[in-house]
PDB file of N, CA, C and O in Angstrom:
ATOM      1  N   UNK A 298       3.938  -0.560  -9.842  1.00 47.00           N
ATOM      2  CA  UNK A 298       2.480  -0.542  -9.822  1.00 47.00           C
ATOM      3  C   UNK A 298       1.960  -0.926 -11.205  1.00 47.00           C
ATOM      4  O   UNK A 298       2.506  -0.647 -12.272  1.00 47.00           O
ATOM      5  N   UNK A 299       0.537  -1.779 -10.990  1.00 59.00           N
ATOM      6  CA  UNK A 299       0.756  -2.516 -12.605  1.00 59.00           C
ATOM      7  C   UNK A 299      -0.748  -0.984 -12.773  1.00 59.00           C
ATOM      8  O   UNK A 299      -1.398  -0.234 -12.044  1.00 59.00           O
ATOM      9  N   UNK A 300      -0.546  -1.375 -14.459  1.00 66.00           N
ATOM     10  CA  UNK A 300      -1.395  -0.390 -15.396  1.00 66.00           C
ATOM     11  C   UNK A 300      -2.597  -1.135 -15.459  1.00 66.00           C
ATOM     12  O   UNK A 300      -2.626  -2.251 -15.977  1.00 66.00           O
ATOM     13  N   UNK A 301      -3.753  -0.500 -14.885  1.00 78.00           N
ATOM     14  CA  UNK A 301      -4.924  -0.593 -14.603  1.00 78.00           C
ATOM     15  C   UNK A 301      -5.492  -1.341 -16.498  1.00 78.00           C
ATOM     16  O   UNK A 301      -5.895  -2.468 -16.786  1.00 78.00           O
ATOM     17  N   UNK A 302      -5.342  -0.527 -17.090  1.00 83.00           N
ATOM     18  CA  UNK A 302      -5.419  -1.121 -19.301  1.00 83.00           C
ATOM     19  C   UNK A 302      -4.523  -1.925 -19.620  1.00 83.00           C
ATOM     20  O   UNK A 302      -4.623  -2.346 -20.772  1.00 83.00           O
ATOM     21  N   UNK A 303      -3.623  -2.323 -18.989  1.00 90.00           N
ATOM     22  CA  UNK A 303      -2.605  -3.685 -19.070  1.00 90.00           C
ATOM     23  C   UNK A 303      -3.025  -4.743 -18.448  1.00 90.00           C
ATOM     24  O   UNK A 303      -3.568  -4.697 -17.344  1.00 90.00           O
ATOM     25  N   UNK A 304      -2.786  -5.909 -19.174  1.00 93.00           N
ATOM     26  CA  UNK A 304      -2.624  -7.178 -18.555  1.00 93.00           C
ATOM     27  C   UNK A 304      -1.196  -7.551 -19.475  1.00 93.00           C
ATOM     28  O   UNK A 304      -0.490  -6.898 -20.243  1.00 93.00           O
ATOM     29  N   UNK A 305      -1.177  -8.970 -18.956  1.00 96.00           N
ATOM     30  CA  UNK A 305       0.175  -9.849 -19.815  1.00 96.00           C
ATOM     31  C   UNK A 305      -0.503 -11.761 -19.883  1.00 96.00           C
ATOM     32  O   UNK A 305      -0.707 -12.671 -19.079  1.00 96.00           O
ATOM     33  N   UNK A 306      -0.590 -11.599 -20.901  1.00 97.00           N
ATOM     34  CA  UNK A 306      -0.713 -13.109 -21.212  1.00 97.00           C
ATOM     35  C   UNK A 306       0.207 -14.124 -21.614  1.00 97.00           C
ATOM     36  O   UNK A 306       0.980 -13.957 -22.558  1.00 97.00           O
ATOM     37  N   UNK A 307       0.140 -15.485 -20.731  1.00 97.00           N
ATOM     38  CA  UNK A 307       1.248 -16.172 -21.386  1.00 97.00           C
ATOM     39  C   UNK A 307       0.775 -16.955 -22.218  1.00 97.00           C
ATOM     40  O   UNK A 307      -0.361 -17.326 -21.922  1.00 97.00           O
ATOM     41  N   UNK A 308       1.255 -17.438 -23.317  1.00 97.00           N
ATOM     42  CA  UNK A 308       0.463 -18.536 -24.066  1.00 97.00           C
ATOM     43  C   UNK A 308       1.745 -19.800 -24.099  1.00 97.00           C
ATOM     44  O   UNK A 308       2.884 -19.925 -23.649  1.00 97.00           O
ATOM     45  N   UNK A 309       1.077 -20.361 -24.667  1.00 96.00           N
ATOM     46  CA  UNK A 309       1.861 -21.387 -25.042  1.00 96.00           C
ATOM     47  C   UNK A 309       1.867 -22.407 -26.562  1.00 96.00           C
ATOM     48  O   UNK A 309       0.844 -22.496 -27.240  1.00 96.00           O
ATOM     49  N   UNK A 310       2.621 -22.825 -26.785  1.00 95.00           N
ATOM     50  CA  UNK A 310       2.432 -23.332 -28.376  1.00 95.00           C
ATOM     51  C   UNK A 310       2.015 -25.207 -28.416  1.00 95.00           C
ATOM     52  O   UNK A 310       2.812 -26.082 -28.078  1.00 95.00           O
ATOM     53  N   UNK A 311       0.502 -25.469 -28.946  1.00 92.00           N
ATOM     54  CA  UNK A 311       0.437 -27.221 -28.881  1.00 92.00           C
ATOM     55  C   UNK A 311      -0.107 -26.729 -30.035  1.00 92.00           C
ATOM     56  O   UNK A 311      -0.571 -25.676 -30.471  1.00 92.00           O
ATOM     57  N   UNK A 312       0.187 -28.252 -30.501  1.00 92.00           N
ATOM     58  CA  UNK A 312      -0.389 -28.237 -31.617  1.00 92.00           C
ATOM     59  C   UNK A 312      -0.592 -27.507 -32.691  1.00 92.00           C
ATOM     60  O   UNK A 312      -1.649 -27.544 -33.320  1.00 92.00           O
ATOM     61  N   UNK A 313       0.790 -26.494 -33.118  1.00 93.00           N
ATOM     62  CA  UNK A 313       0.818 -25.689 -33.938  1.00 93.00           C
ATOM     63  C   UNK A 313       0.178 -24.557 -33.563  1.00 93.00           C
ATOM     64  O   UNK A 313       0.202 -23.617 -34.358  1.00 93.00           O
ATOM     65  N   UNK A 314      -0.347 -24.442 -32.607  1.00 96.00           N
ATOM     66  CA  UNK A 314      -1.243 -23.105 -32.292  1.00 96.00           C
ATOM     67  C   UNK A 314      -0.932 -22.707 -30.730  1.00 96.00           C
ATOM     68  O   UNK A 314      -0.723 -23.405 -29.738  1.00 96.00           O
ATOM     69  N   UNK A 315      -0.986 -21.400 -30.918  1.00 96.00           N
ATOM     70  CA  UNK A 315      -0.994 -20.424 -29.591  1.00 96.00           C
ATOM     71  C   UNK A 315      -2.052 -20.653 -28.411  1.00 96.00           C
ATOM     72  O   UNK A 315      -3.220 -20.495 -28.767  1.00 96.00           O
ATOM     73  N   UNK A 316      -1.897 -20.923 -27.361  1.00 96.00           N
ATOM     74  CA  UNK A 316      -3.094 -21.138 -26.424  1.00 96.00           C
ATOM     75  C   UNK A 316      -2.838 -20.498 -25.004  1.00 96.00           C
ATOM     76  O   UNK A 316      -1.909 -20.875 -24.290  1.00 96.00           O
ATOM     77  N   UNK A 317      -3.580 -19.663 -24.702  1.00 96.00           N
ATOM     78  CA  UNK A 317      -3.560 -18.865 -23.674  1.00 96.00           C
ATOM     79  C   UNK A 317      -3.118 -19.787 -22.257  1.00 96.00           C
ATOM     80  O   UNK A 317      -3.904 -20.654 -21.876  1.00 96.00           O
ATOM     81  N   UNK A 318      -1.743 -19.536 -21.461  1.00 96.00           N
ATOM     82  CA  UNK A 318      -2.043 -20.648 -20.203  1.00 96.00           C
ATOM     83  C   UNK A 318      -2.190 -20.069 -19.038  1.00 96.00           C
ATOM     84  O   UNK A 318      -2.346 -20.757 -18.030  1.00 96.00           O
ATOM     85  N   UNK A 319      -2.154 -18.214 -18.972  1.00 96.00           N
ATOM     86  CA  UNK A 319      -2.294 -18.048 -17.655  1.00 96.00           C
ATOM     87  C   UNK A 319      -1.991 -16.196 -17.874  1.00 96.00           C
ATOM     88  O   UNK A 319      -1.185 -15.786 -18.709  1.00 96.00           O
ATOM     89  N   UNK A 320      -2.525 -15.578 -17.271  1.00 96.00           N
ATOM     90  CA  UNK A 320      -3.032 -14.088 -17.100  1.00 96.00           C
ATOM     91  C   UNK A 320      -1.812 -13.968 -16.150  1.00 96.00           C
ATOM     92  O   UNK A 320      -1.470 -14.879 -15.395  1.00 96.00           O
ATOM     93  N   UNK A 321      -1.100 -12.615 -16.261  1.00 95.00           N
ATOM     94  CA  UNK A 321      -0.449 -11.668 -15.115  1.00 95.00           C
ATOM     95  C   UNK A 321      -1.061 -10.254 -15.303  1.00 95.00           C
ATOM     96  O   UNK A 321      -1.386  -9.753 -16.380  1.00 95.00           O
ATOM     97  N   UNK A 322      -1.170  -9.652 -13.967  1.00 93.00           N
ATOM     98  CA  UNK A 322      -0.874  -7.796 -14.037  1.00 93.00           C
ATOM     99  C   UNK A 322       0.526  -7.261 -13.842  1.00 93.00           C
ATOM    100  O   UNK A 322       0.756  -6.065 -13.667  1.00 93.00           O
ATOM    101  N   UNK A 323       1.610  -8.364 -13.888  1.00 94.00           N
ATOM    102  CA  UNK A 323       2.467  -7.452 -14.135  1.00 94.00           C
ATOM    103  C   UNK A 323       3.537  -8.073 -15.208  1.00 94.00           C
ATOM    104  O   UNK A 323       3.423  -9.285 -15.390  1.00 94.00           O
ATOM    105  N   UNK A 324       4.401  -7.503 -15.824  1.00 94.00           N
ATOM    106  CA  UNK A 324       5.369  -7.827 -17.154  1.00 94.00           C
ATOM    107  C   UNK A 324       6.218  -9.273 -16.933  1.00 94.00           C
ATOM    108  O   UNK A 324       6.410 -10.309 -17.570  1.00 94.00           O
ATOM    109  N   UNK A 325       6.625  -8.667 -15.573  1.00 95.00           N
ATOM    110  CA  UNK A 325       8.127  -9.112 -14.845  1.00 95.00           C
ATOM    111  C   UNK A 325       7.553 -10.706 -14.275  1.00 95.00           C
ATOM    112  O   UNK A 325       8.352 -11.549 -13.866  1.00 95.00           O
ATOM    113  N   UNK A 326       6.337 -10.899 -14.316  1.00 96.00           N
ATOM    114  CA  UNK A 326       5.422 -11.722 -13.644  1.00 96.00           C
ATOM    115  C   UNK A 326       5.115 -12.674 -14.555  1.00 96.00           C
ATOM    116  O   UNK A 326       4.939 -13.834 -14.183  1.00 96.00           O
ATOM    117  N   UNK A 327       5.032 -12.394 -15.574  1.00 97.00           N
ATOM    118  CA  UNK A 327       4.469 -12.919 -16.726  1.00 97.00           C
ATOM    119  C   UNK A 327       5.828 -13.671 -17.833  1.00 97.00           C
ATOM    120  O   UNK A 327       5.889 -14.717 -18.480  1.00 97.00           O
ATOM    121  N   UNK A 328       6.720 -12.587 -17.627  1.00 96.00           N
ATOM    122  CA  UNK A 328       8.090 -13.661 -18.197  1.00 96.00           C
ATOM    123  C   UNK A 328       8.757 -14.227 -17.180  1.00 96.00           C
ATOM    124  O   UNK A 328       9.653 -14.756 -17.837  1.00 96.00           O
ATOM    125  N   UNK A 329       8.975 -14.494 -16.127  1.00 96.00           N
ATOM    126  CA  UNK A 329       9.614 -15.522 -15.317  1.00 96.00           C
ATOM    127  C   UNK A 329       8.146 -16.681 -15.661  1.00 96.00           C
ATOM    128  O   UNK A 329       8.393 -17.867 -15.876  1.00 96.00           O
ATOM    129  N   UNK A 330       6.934 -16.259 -15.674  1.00 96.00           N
ATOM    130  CA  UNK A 330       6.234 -17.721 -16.005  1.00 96.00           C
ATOM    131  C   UNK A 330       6.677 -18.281 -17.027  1.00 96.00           C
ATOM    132  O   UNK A 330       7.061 -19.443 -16.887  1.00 96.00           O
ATOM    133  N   UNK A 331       6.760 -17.693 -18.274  1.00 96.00           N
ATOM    134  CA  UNK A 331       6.889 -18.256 -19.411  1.00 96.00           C
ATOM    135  C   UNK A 331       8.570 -18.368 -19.464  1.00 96.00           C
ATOM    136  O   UNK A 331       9.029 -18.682 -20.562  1.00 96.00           O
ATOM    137  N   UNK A 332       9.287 -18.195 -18.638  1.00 95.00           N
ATOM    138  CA  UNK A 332      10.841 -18.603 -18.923  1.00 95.00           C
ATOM    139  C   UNK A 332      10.634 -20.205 -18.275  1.00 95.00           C
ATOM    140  O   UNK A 332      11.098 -21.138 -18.931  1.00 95.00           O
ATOM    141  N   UNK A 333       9.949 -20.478 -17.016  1.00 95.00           N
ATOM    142  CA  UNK A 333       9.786 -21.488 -16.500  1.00 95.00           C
ATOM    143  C   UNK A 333       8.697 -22.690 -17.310  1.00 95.00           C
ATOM    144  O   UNK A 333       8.509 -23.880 -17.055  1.00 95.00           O
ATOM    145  N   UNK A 334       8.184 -21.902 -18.239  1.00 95.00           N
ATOM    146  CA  UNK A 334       7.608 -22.828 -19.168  1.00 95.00           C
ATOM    147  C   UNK A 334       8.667 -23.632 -19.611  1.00 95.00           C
ATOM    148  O   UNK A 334       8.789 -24.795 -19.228  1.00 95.00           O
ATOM    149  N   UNK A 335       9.706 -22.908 -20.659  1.00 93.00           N
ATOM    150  CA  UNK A 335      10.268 -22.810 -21.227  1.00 93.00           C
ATOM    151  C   UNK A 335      11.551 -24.050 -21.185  1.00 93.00           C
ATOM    152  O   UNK A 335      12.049 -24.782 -22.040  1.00 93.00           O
ATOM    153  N   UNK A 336      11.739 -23.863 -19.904  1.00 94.00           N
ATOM    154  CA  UNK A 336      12.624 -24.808 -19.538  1.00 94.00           C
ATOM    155  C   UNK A 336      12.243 -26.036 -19.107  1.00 94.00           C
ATOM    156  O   UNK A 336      12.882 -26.633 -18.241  1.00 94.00           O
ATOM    157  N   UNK A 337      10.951 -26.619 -19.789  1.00 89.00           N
ATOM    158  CA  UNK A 337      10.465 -27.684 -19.882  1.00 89.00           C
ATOM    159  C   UNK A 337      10.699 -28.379 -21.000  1.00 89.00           C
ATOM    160  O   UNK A 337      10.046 -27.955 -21.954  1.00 89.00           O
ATOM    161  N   UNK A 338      11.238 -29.091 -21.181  1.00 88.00           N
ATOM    162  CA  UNK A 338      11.679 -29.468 -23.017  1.00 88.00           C
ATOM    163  C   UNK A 338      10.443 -30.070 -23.674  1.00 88.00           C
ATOM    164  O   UNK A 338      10.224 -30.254 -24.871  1.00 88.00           O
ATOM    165  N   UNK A 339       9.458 -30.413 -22.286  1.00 89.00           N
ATOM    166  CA  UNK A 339       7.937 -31.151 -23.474  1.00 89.00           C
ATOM    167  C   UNK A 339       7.004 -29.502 -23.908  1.00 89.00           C
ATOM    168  O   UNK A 339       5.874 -29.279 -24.343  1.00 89.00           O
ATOM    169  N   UNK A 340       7.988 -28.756 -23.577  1.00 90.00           N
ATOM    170  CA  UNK A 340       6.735 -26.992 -23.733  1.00 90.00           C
ATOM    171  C   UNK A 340       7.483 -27.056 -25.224  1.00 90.00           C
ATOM    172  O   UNK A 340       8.566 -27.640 -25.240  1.00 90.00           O
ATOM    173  N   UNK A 341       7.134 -26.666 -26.102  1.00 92.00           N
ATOM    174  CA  UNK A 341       7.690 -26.296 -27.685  1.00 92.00           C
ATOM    175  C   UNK A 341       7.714 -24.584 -27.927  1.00 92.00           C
ATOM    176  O   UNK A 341       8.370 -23.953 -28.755  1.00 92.00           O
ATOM    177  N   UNK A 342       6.931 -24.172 -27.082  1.00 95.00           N
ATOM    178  CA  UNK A 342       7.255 -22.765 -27.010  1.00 95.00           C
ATOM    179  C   UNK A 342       6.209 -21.794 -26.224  1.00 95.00           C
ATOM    180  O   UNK A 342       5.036 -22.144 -26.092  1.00 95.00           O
ATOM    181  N   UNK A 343       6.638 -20.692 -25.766  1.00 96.00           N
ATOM    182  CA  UNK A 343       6.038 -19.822 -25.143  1.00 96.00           C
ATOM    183  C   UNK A 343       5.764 -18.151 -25.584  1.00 96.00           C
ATOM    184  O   UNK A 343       6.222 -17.624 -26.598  1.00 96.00           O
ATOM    185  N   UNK A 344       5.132 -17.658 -24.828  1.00 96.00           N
ATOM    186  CA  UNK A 344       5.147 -15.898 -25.603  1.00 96.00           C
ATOM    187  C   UNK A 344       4.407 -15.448 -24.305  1.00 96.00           C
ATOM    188  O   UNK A 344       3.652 -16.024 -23.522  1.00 96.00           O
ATOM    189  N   UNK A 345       5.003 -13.996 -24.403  1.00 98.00           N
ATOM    190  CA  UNK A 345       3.828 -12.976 -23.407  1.00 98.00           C
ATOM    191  C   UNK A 345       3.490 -11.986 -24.300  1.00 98.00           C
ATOM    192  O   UNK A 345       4.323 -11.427 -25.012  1.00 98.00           O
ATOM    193  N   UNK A 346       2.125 -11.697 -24.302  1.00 97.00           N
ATOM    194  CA  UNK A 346       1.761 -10.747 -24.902  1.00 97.00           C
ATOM    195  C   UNK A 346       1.014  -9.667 -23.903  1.00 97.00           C
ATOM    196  O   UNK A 346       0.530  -9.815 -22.781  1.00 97.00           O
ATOM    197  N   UNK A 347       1.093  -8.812 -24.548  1.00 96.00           N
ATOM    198  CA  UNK A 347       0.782  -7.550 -23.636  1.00 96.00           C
ATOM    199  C   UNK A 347      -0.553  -6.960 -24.429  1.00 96.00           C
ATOM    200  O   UNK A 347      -0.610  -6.763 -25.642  1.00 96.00           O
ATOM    201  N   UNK A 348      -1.557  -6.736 -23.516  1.00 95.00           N
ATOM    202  CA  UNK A 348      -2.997  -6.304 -24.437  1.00 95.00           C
ATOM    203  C   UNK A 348      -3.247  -5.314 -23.435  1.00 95.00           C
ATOM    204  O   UNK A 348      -3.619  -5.540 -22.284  1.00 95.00           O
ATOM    205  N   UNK A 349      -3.014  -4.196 -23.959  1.00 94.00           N
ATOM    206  CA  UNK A 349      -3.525  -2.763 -23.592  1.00 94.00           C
ATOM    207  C   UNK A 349      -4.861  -2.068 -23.838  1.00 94.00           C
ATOM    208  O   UNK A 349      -5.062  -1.873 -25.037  1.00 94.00           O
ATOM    209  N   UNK A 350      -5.856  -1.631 -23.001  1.00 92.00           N
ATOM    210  CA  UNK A 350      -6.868  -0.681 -23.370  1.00 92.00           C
ATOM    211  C   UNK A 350      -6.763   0.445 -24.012  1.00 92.00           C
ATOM    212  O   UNK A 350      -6.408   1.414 -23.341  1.00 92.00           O
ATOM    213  N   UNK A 351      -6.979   0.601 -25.169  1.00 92.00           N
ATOM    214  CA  UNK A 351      -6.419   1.987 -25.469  1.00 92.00           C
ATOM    215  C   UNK A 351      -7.946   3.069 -25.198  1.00 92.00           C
ATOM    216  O   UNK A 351      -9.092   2.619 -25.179  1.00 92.00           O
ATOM    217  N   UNK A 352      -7.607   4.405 -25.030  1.00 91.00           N
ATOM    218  CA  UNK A 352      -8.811   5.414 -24.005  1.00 91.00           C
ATOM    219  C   UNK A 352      -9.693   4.783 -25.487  1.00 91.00           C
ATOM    220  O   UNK A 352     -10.835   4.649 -25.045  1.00 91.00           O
ATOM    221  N   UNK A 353      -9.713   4.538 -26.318  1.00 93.00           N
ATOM    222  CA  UNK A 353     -10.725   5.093 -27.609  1.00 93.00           C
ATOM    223  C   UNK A 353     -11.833   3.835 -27.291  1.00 93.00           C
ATOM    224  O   UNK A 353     -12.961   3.844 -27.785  1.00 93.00           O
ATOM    225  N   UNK A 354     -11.389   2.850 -26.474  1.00 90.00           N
ATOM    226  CA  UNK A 354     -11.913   1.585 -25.918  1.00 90.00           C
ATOM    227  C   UNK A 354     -11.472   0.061 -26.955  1.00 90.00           C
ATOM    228  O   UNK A 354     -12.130  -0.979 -26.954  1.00 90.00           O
ATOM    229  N   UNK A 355     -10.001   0.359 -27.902  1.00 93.00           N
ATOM    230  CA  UNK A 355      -9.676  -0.586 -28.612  1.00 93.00           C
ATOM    231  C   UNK A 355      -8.760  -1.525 -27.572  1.00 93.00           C
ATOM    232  O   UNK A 355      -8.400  -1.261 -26.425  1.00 93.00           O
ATOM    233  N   UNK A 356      -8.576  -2.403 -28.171  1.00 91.00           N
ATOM    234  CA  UNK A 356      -7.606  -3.312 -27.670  1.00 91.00           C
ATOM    235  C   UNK A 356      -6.527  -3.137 -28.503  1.00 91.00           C
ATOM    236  O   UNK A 356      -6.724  -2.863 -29.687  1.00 91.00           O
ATOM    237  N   UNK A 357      -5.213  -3.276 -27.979  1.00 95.00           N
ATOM    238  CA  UNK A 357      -3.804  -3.204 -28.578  1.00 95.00           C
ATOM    239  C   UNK A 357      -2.846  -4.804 -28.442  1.00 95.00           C
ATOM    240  O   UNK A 357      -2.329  -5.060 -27.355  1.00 95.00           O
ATOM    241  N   UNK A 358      -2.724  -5.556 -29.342  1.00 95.00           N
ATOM    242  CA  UNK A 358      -1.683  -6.907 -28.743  1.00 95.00           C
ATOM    243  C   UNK A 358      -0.367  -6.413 -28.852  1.00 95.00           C
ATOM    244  O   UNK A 358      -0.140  -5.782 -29.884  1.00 95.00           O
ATOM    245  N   UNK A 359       0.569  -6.542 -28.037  1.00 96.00           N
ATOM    246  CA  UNK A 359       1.990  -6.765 -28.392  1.00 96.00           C
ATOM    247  C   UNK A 359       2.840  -7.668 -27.874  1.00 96.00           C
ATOM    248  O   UNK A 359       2.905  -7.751 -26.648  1.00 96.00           O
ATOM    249  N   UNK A 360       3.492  -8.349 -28.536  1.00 96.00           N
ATOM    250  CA  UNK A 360       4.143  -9.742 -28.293  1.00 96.00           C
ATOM    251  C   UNK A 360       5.527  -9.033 -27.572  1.00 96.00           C
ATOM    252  O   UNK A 360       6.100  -8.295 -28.374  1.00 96.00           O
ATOM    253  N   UNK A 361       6.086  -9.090 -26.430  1.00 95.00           N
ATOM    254  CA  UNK A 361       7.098  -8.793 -25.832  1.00 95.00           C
ATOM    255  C   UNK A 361       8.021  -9.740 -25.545  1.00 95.00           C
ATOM    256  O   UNK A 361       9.161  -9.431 -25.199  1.00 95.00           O
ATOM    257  N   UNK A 362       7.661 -10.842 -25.648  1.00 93.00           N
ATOM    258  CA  UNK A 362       8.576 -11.959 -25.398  1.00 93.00           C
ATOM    259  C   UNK A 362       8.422 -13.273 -25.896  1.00 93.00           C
ATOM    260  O   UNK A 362       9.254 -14.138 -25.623  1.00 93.00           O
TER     261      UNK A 362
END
């Protein structure tokens, strides 16, 4: 069951910079996307990050993959 203050973002790397390519609610969801990025040799790189609500109403990033 995904966490209502979780999402997972995949990004992707052009042009020297990080660019968001697609939202999951769940972890497991979010790295099979970005493994399948990945194995594109024109992708230069990928990441999931995980952005949590925290109760205080902050946002939290963490790069998991």
């Amino acid at each position: 069951m995904a966490d209502k203050r979780a999402n997972f973002e995949v990004q992707i790397m052009r042009d020297g910079r990080w660019l968001q390519h697609s939202l999951a609610a769940e972890e497991s969801e979010a790295q099979t996307e970005a493994k399948k990025l990945l194995a594109d040799k024109r992708c230069p790189g990928a990441r999931v990050v995980r952005n949590w609500l925290r109760p205080d109403g902050k946002f939290v990033e963490k790069e998991i993959f």
